[in-house]
Coordinates of C-alpha atoms in Angstrom, one line a residue:
M1286 CA 2.4 21.5 -16.3
P1287 CA 4.7 18.7 -15.5
S1288 CA 4.1 16.2 -13.8
R1289 CA 5.0 15.6 -10.2
T1290 CA 5.5 12.6 -7.6
A1291 CA 7.0 11.7 -4.1
S1292 CA 10.9 12.2 -4.9
S1293 CA 9.9 15.2 -7.2
P1294 CA 11.9 18.4 -5.9
R1295 CA 10.5 20.0 -2.7
I1296 CA 11.1 24.4 -3.2
A1297 CA 9.7 26.7 -0.6
V1298 CA 8.8 30.0 -1.7
L1299 CA 8.4 32.2 1.6
A1300 CA 7.1 35.7 0.5
D1301 CA 6.1 38.7 2.0
S1302 CA 3.7 41.2 -0.7
D1303 CA 1.8 40.2 -4.1
T1304 CA 4.7 40.9 -6.6
R1305 CA 7.6 39.9 -4.6
W1306 CA 4.8 36.3 -4.3
K1307 CA 4.4 36.4 -7.7
W1308 CA 7.8 36.8 -8.1
G1309 CA 8.4 33.8 -6.6
A1310 CA 6.5 31.4 -7.3
L1311 CA 6.7 32.2 -11.0
T1312 CA 11.2 31.4 -10.4
A1313 CA 10.5 28.4 -8.7
D1314 CA 8.7 27.4 -11.2
R1315 CA 11.3 28.3 -13.9
I1316 CA 14.2 27.4 -12.0
Q1317 CA 13.0 22.8 -11.2
P1318 CA 9.2 23.2 -13.6
D1319 CA 8.0 20.1 -12.2
S1320 CA 8.8 21.0 -8.1
R1321 CA 6.4 21.1 -5.1
L1322 CA 5.6 24.2 -4.6
D1323 CA 4.6 24.7 -1.2
G1324 CA 4.2 28.4 -0.8
Y1325 CA 4.3 30.6 2.4
L1326 CA 3.2 34.5 2.4
L1327 CA 4.9 36.4 5.4
R1328 CA 2.3 38.0 8.2
G1329 CA 2.2 42.2 8.3
R1330 CA 1.5 44.7 6.6
A1331 CA 1.8 43.8 2.9
T1332 CA 0.7 40.3 3.1
P1333 CA -1.7 40.2 0.0
T1334 CA -5.8 39.6 0.3
V1335 CA -7.1 36.6 -1.6
R1336 CA -8.2 39.1 -4.5
Q1337 CA -4.6 40.3 -5.4
L1338 CA -3.2 36.4 -5.1
D1339 CA -5.9 35.0 -8.1
E1340 CA -5.1 38.6 -9.6
V1341 CA -1.0 37.3 -9.6
G1342 CA -2.2 33.7 -10.7
A1343 CA 1.2 31.6 -9.5
R1344 CA 0.3 27.9 -8.7
A1345 CA 0.8 26.7 -5.1
D1346 CA 0.7 23.3 -4.0
A1347 CA 0.1 24.9 -1.0
L1348 CA 0.2 28.2 0.6
R1349 CA -0.8 29.9 3.9
E1350 CA 0.3 33.1 5.9
I1351 CA 3.2 32.4 8.5
R1352 CA 5.7 34.2 10.7
G1353 CA 8.8 34.1 10.6
A1354 CA 10.1 32.5 12.9
D1355 CA 7.4 29.4 12.2
F1356 CA 9.4 29.1 8.8
L1357 CA 12.2 29.1 10.7
D1358 CA 11.2 26.2 12.6
L1359 CA 9.3 24.6 9.2
M1360 CA 13.0 25.1 8.1
T1361 CA 14.0 22.1 10.7
P1362 CA 15.9 19.6 9.9
G1363 CA 14.3 16.0 10.4
P1364 CA 12.4 12.8 9.1
G1365 CA 11.6 14.9 6.3
H1366 CA 8.0 14.2 4.2
G1367 CA 7.1 10.6 3.8
G1368 CA 10.2 9.2 5.4
A1369 CA 11.9 9.6 2.0
R1370 CA 14.2 12.2 3.6
S1371 CA 17.7 11.6 7.1
A1372 CA 16.7 13.0 9.7
D1373 CA 19.6 15.1 9.4
A1374 CA 18.0 16.3 6.2
A1375 CA 15.8 19.5 6.3
P1376 CA 12.2 19.1 4.4
Y1377 CA 12.9 21.4 1.1
D1378 CA 15.3 21.4 -1.4
V1379 CA 15.0 25.0 -2.8
V1380 CA 14.4 27.8 -0.9
V1381 CA 13.1 31.1 -2.2
L1382 CA 13.1 34.4 0.2
A1383 CA 11.7 36.6 -2.0
C1384 CA 11.3 39.1 0.6
V1385 CA 13.2 43.1 1.1
G1386 CA 16.6 43.0 2.0
G1387 CA 15.5 42.8 5.3
A1388 CA 13.2 40.1 6.0
V1389 CA 15.6 38.5 3.8
Q1390 CA 18.6 38.6 6.0
A1391 CA 17.3 38.0 9.3
M1392 CA 15.9 34.8 7.3
L1393 CA 19.9 34.3 6.1
H1394 CA 21.2 34.7 9.3
G1395 CA 18.3 32.3 10.9
L1396 CA 18.2 30.1 8.5
A1397 CA 22.5 29.1 9.8
R1398 CA 21.4 28.9 13.0
T1399 CA 19.1 26.8 12.1
W1400 CA 20.8 24.2 9.5
Q1401 CA 24.6 24.8 11.5
G1402 CA 25.9 21.0 12.0
A1403 CA 23.3 19.8 9.1
G1404 CA 24.3 17.1 6.9
R1405 CA 22.0 18.4 4.3
R1406 CA 20.3 21.7 3.5
P1407 CA 18.3 23.5 0.9
V1408 CA 20.1 25.7 -2.0
V1409 CA 18.9 29.4 -1.0
V1410 CA 17.7 31.5 -3.9
T1411 CA 16.9 35.5 -3.6
G1412 CA 16.7 38.1 -6.1
Y1413 CA 14.7 41.0 -7.2
V1414 CA 11.7 41.2 -8.5
G1415 CA 11.7 44.4 -10.8
V1416 CA 13.8 47.5 -11.5
V1417 CA 16.7 48.0 -9.4
Y1418 CA 16.9 51.7 -9.8
E1419 CA 17.7 53.0 -5.4
K1420 CA 19.9 51.2 -2.4
L1421 CA 21.3 49.2 -5.1
A1422 CA 24.4 48.2 -2.0
D1423 CA 22.5 49.1 0.1
G1424 CA 19.7 45.7 -1.1
L1425 CA 22.7 43.8 -2.5
L1426 CA 24.8 42.9 0.6
L1427 CA 20.7 42.4 2.4
R1428 CA 21.6 39.5 0.0
H1429 CA 24.5 38.4 0.6
G1430 CA 24.9 34.9 1.9
A1431 CA 21.9 33.5 0.0
D1432 CA 23.3 30.6 -2.6
V1433 CA 21.9 32.7 -5.7
V1434 CA 21.1 36.0 -5.7
L1435 CA 18.9 36.5 -9.1
A1436 CA 19.7 39.3 -11.8
N1437 CA 17.3 40.0 -14.1
S1438 CA 19.2 40.9 -17.1
R1439 CA 23.2 42.1 -17.7
H1440 CA 23.3 45.0 -17.0
D1441 CA 22.0 44.3 -13.5
A1442 CA 24.6 40.8 -12.8
D1443 CA 27.2 43.3 -14.3
R1444 CA 26.2 45.8 -11.3
F1445 CA 26.1 42.8 -9.0
R1446 CA 29.4 41.5 -9.2
G1447 CA 30.3 45.5 -9.3
V1448 CA 29.2 45.6 -6.2
Y1449 CA 30.5 43.0 -4.5
R1450 CA 34.0 42.9 -5.5
G1451 CA 34.0 46.0 -4.3
V1452 CA 33.4 45.1 -0.7
G1453 CA 35.8 42.8 -1.2
A1454 CA 33.0 39.9 -1.3
D1455 CA 32.3 36.4 -3.4
D1456 CA 30.4 37.8 -6.5
G1457 CA 29.7 33.9 -6.9
S1458 CA 26.3 33.8 -5.9
V1459 CA 24.6 36.5 -8.6
V1460 CA 23.1 34.3 -11.4
E1461 CA 22.0 35.8 -14.8
C1462 CA 18.1 35.1 -15.7
A1463 CA 15.4 37.2 -17.0
L1464 CA 12.1 38.3 -15.1
P1465 CA 9.8 35.6 -14.7
F1466 CA 6.5 36.6 -15.7
L1467 CA 8.0 37.6 -19.4
G1468 CA 5.7 36.9 -21.7
G1469 CA 2.5 37.1 -24.1
A1470 CA 2.4 36.8 -27.7
P1471 CA 4.5 39.2 -29.2
Y1472 CA 2.9 42.8 -30.6
R1473 CA 2.2 42.4 -33.5
G1474 CA 1.3 46.4 -34.3
R1475 CA -1.9 48.9 -35.3
P1476 CA -2.6 51.4 -37.1
G1477 CA -2.6 53.8 -34.1
P1478 CA -2.7 53.4 -30.3
R1479 CA -6.4 52.7 -30.4
T1480 CA -5.4 51.7 -26.2
V1481 CA -3.1 54.1 -24.0
V1482 CA -2.9 52.3 -20.7
F1483 CA -1.1 54.7 -17.8
A1484 CA 0.9 52.0 -15.4
A1485 CA -0.1 53.6 -12.0
Q1486 CA 2.7 53.0 -8.9
P1487 CA 1.4 53.2 -5.4
S1488 CA 5.2 55.4 -4.2
V1489 CA 5.7 56.9 -7.5
P1490 CA 5.3 60.0 -7.2
E1491 CA 5.1 60.7 -3.6
S1492 CA 3.5 63.8 -4.0
R1493 CA -0.4 64.5 -4.5
A1494 CA 0.5 66.8 -6.9
D1495 CA 2.8 65.8 -9.1
R1496 CA 0.4 62.3 -9.2
A1497 CA -3.3 64.5 -9.4
Y1498 CA -0.7 65.8 -13.2
L1499 CA -0.2 62.6 -14.7
L1500 CA -3.5 61.3 -14.2
G1501 CA -4.9 64.6 -15.4
R1502 CA -2.4 64.4 -18.8
A1503 CA -4.2 61.1 -18.8
V1504 CA -7.7 61.7 -18.5
A1505 CA -7.3 65.6 -21.2
H1506 CA -5.1 62.7 -23.6
A1507 CA -9.0 60.5 -23.6
R1508 CA -10.7 64.4 -24.3
Q1509 CA -8.0 64.7 -27.1
H1510 CA -8.1 61.5 -28.6
P1511 CA -12.4 60.4 -28.0
G1512 CA -11.4 56.9 -30.3
R1513 CA -8.5 56.2 -28.1
E1514 CA -9.3 54.1 -24.2
V1515 CA -6.7 55.4 -22.5
L1516 CA -7.4 53.5 -19.8
I1517 CA -5.6 53.4 -15.6
K1518 CA -3.9 50.4 -14.4
L1519 CA -4.2 50.0 -10.9
R1520 CA -2.4 48.2 -8.4
S1521 CA -4.4 47.3 -5.7
R1522 CA -7.7 48.7 -4.1
P1523 CA -9.0 51.0 -1.5
G1524 CA -7.5 49.6 1.7
E1525 CA -5.7 46.6 0.1
H1526 CA -1.4 46.7 0.4
T1527 CA 1.2 46.1 -1.8
T1528 CA 4.9 45.7 -1.9
H1529 CA 5.3 49.7 -1.3
I1530 CA 2.5 51.5 0.3
E1531 CA 0.1 54.3 -1.4
E1532 CA -0.1 57.5 0.8
L1533 CA -2.5 58.5 -2.2
P1534 CA -4.3 55.7 -4.8
Y1535 CA -5.7 56.9 -7.9
Q1536 CA -8.7 56.2 -7.0
K1537 CA -9.4 59.2 -4.4
L1538 CA -7.8 61.5 -7.0
A1539 CA -10.8 60.0 -9.8
A1540 CA -12.9 60.6 -8.1
K1541 CA -12.6 64.3 -7.9
V1542 CA -11.3 65.0 -11.4
P1543 CA -13.2 67.7 -12.9
G1544 CA -16.2 66.4 -14.4
G1545 CA -15.0 63.1 -13.9
L1546 CA -13.6 60.4 -16.3
P1547 CA -14.5 60.8 -19.7
A1548 CA -15.8 58.0 -21.1
N1549 CA -13.0 56.7 -22.6
C1550 CA -10.8 56.5 -19.8
R1551 CA -11.2 54.1 -16.8
L1552 CA -8.9 52.9 -14.0
V1553 CA -8.9 48.8 -14.3
Y1554 CA -7.5 46.4 -12.3
G1555 CA -6.9 42.8 -13.0
N1556 CA -3.3 40.7 -14.2
M1557 CA -1.2 42.9 -15.9
G1558 CA -0.1 40.0 -19.1
E1559 CA -4.5 40.8 -20.0
V1560 CA -4.4 43.9 -20.1
L1561 CA -1.0 44.1 -22.4
D1562 CA -2.5 41.7 -24.4
R1563 CA -4.7 45.0 -25.5
T1564 CA -2.3 47.1 -25.1
D1565 CA -1.1 49.9 -28.4
L1566 CA 1.4 52.1 -25.4
M1567 CA 2.1 51.3 -22.8
V1568 CA 3.1 54.8 -19.9
T1569 CA 4.3 54.8 -17.1
V1570 CA 7.3 56.9 -15.0
S1571 CA 9.1 54.1 -13.7
S1572 CA 6.5 50.4 -13.8
T1573 CA 8.1 47.5 -14.7
A1574 CA 5.4 46.9 -16.2
A1575 CA 7.5 49.4 -19.2
L1576 CA 9.7 46.2 -18.7
E1577 CA 7.0 43.7 -19.2
A1578 CA 5.9 45.3 -22.6
L1579 CA 9.0 45.8 -24.2
H1580 CA 9.9 42.0 -24.2
R1581 CA 6.6 42.1 -26.4
G1582 CA 7.8 44.8 -28.7
I1583 CA 4.6 47.6 -27.2
P1584 CA 5.5 51.4 -27.8
T1585 CA 6.3 52.3 -24.4
A1586 CA 7.1 55.8 -23.3
V1587 CA 8.2 56.4 -20.0
L1588 CA 7.5 60.2 -18.6
T1589 CA 10.2 62.9 -18.7
D1590 CA 7.0 65.3 -17.0
L1591 CA 8.1 65.1 -13.5
G1592 CA 12.3 65.4 -14.4
I1593 CA 14.5 62.2 -14.5
R1594 CA 15.2 61.8 -10.9
E1595 CA 16.6 58.5 -8.6
A1596 CA 14.0 59.4 -6.7
L1597 CA 11.3 58.4 -9.8
G1598 CA 13.3 55.5 -10.7
N1599 CA 13.0 56.9 -15.1
H1600 CA 17.3 57.2 -14.4
H1601 CA 17.2 54.0 -15.1
F1602 CA 15.8 53.9 -18.9
L1603 CA 18.6 56.3 -19.9
G1604 CA 19.3 55.6 -23.4
S1605 CA 16.6 53.3 -24.0
G1606 CA 14.6 55.4 -26.5
C1607 CA 11.2 55.2 -24.4
L1608 CA 11.6 59.2 -22.8
A1609 CA 9.0 61.0 -23.5
S1610 CA 7.2 64.2 -21.7
W1611 CA 2.6 63.4 -22.1
D1612 CA 3.3 67.2 -25.0
E1613 CA 5.0 64.2 -27.3
L1614 CA 2.6 61.1 -26.6
D1615 CA -0.7 64.5 -27.6
A1616 CA 1.5 65.2 -30.8
G1617 CA 1.4 61.4 -32.1
A1618 CA 5.0 60.8 -30.8
R1619 CA 5.4 56.9 -30.5
P1620 CA 8.8 55.4 -28.7
V1621 CA 11.0 53.1 -30.5
A1622 CA 13.5 51.2 -27.8
D1623 CA 17.0 51.3 -28.8
P1624 CA 18.1 47.5 -29.4
Q1625 CA 21.2 47.5 -28.2
W1626 CA 19.6 49.1 -24.4
L1627 CA 17.1 46.2 -25.0
A1628 CA 19.2 44.2 -25.1
R1629 CA 21.4 44.8 -21.8
Q1630 CA 18.1 44.7 -20.4
G1631 CA 17.4 40.7 -21.5
L1632 CA 14.3 41.7 -23.7
P1633 CA 16.2 41.5 -27.5
G1634 CA 13.2 40.5 -28.9
T1635 CA 12.7 37.7 -26.4
A1636 CA 8.8 36.7 -26.8
A1637 CA 9.0 35.8 -31.2
D1638 CA 12.6 34.3 -30.7
G1639 CA 12.8 31.9 -28.2
T1640 CA 16.0 32.9 -26.2
Y1641 CA 13.5 33.2 -23.7
E1642 CA 13.2 30.1 -22.8
H1643 CA 16.7 29.6 -21.7
A1644 CA 17.0 32.2 -19.5
F1645 CA 16.6 30.3 -16.4
D1646 CA 19.2 27.8 -17.5
A1647 CA 22.2 29.0 -16.2
A1648 CA 19.3 29.6 -12.2

């Protein structure tokens, strides 16, 4: 990690959930590695627990919960830290808003008032944690007004600029980068998928029947292939909250599986990167974990069992070569991603060829 001094740039990250804190903190590190990073967790329904923060693993020089109004008070121009700043300067060089769209808009309005007349103010950065598959216009227009709106791929950058131009708004804030938490060793391949990971999502699908079906198919896959380990990767433990509300946690559904989970099928938690280190086949409906797996070259299946629908988010993977059903996976299918689709998503073998290291240069 680069050394930091009293004159190092200062970055504040405001986040409202565990995944957004992960995105915001790692984005700040990629934008300015030698910065002092102060983290603020917006107090609310999804404020992350200590366990969730440990699992994320993102670094911060200081981290605490805060109300939105108190965060704005902190941003008020003043003498600064150590007297190094002028009286009309805000206390940070960069502010990263890693929040849901409505909270970003509220902060943009609040910061505009807080910094009105200031001689110098921070650069405001925002963006998205993963795949943008719904409410594209809504989310982007709520984020307009930030100095930098990060797009995680060329595909997203083109779409974002199109929305802003379409309403007559300035699109100069859109900057192409990548997801900041991609990484890990490239997948070298093994004779057969020894470890199959089903990446569960808190709100996709929503119904009990659909969630029970997906869990049941994962369990059936484990029973059909006793030589494989099938891991159900969960985002949170009971009582914890994430970006999306989980009404029907898989833990409760797993407890009702007839005969219980087989010995080679279990629920797991932990950092996704560490889980991917042992993954031979990633299976999901539309989780961002699919992009993390594809970045490494891990065979990835985006499930079609429930259809291909915007509400599921798997329509984002049309043309990817990754769409598959549990029936196909049971029969031995291992999807091969389309190189052109990967390139559009900013995933052209970046784990191995070094281009990912420069993904944030423009930002």
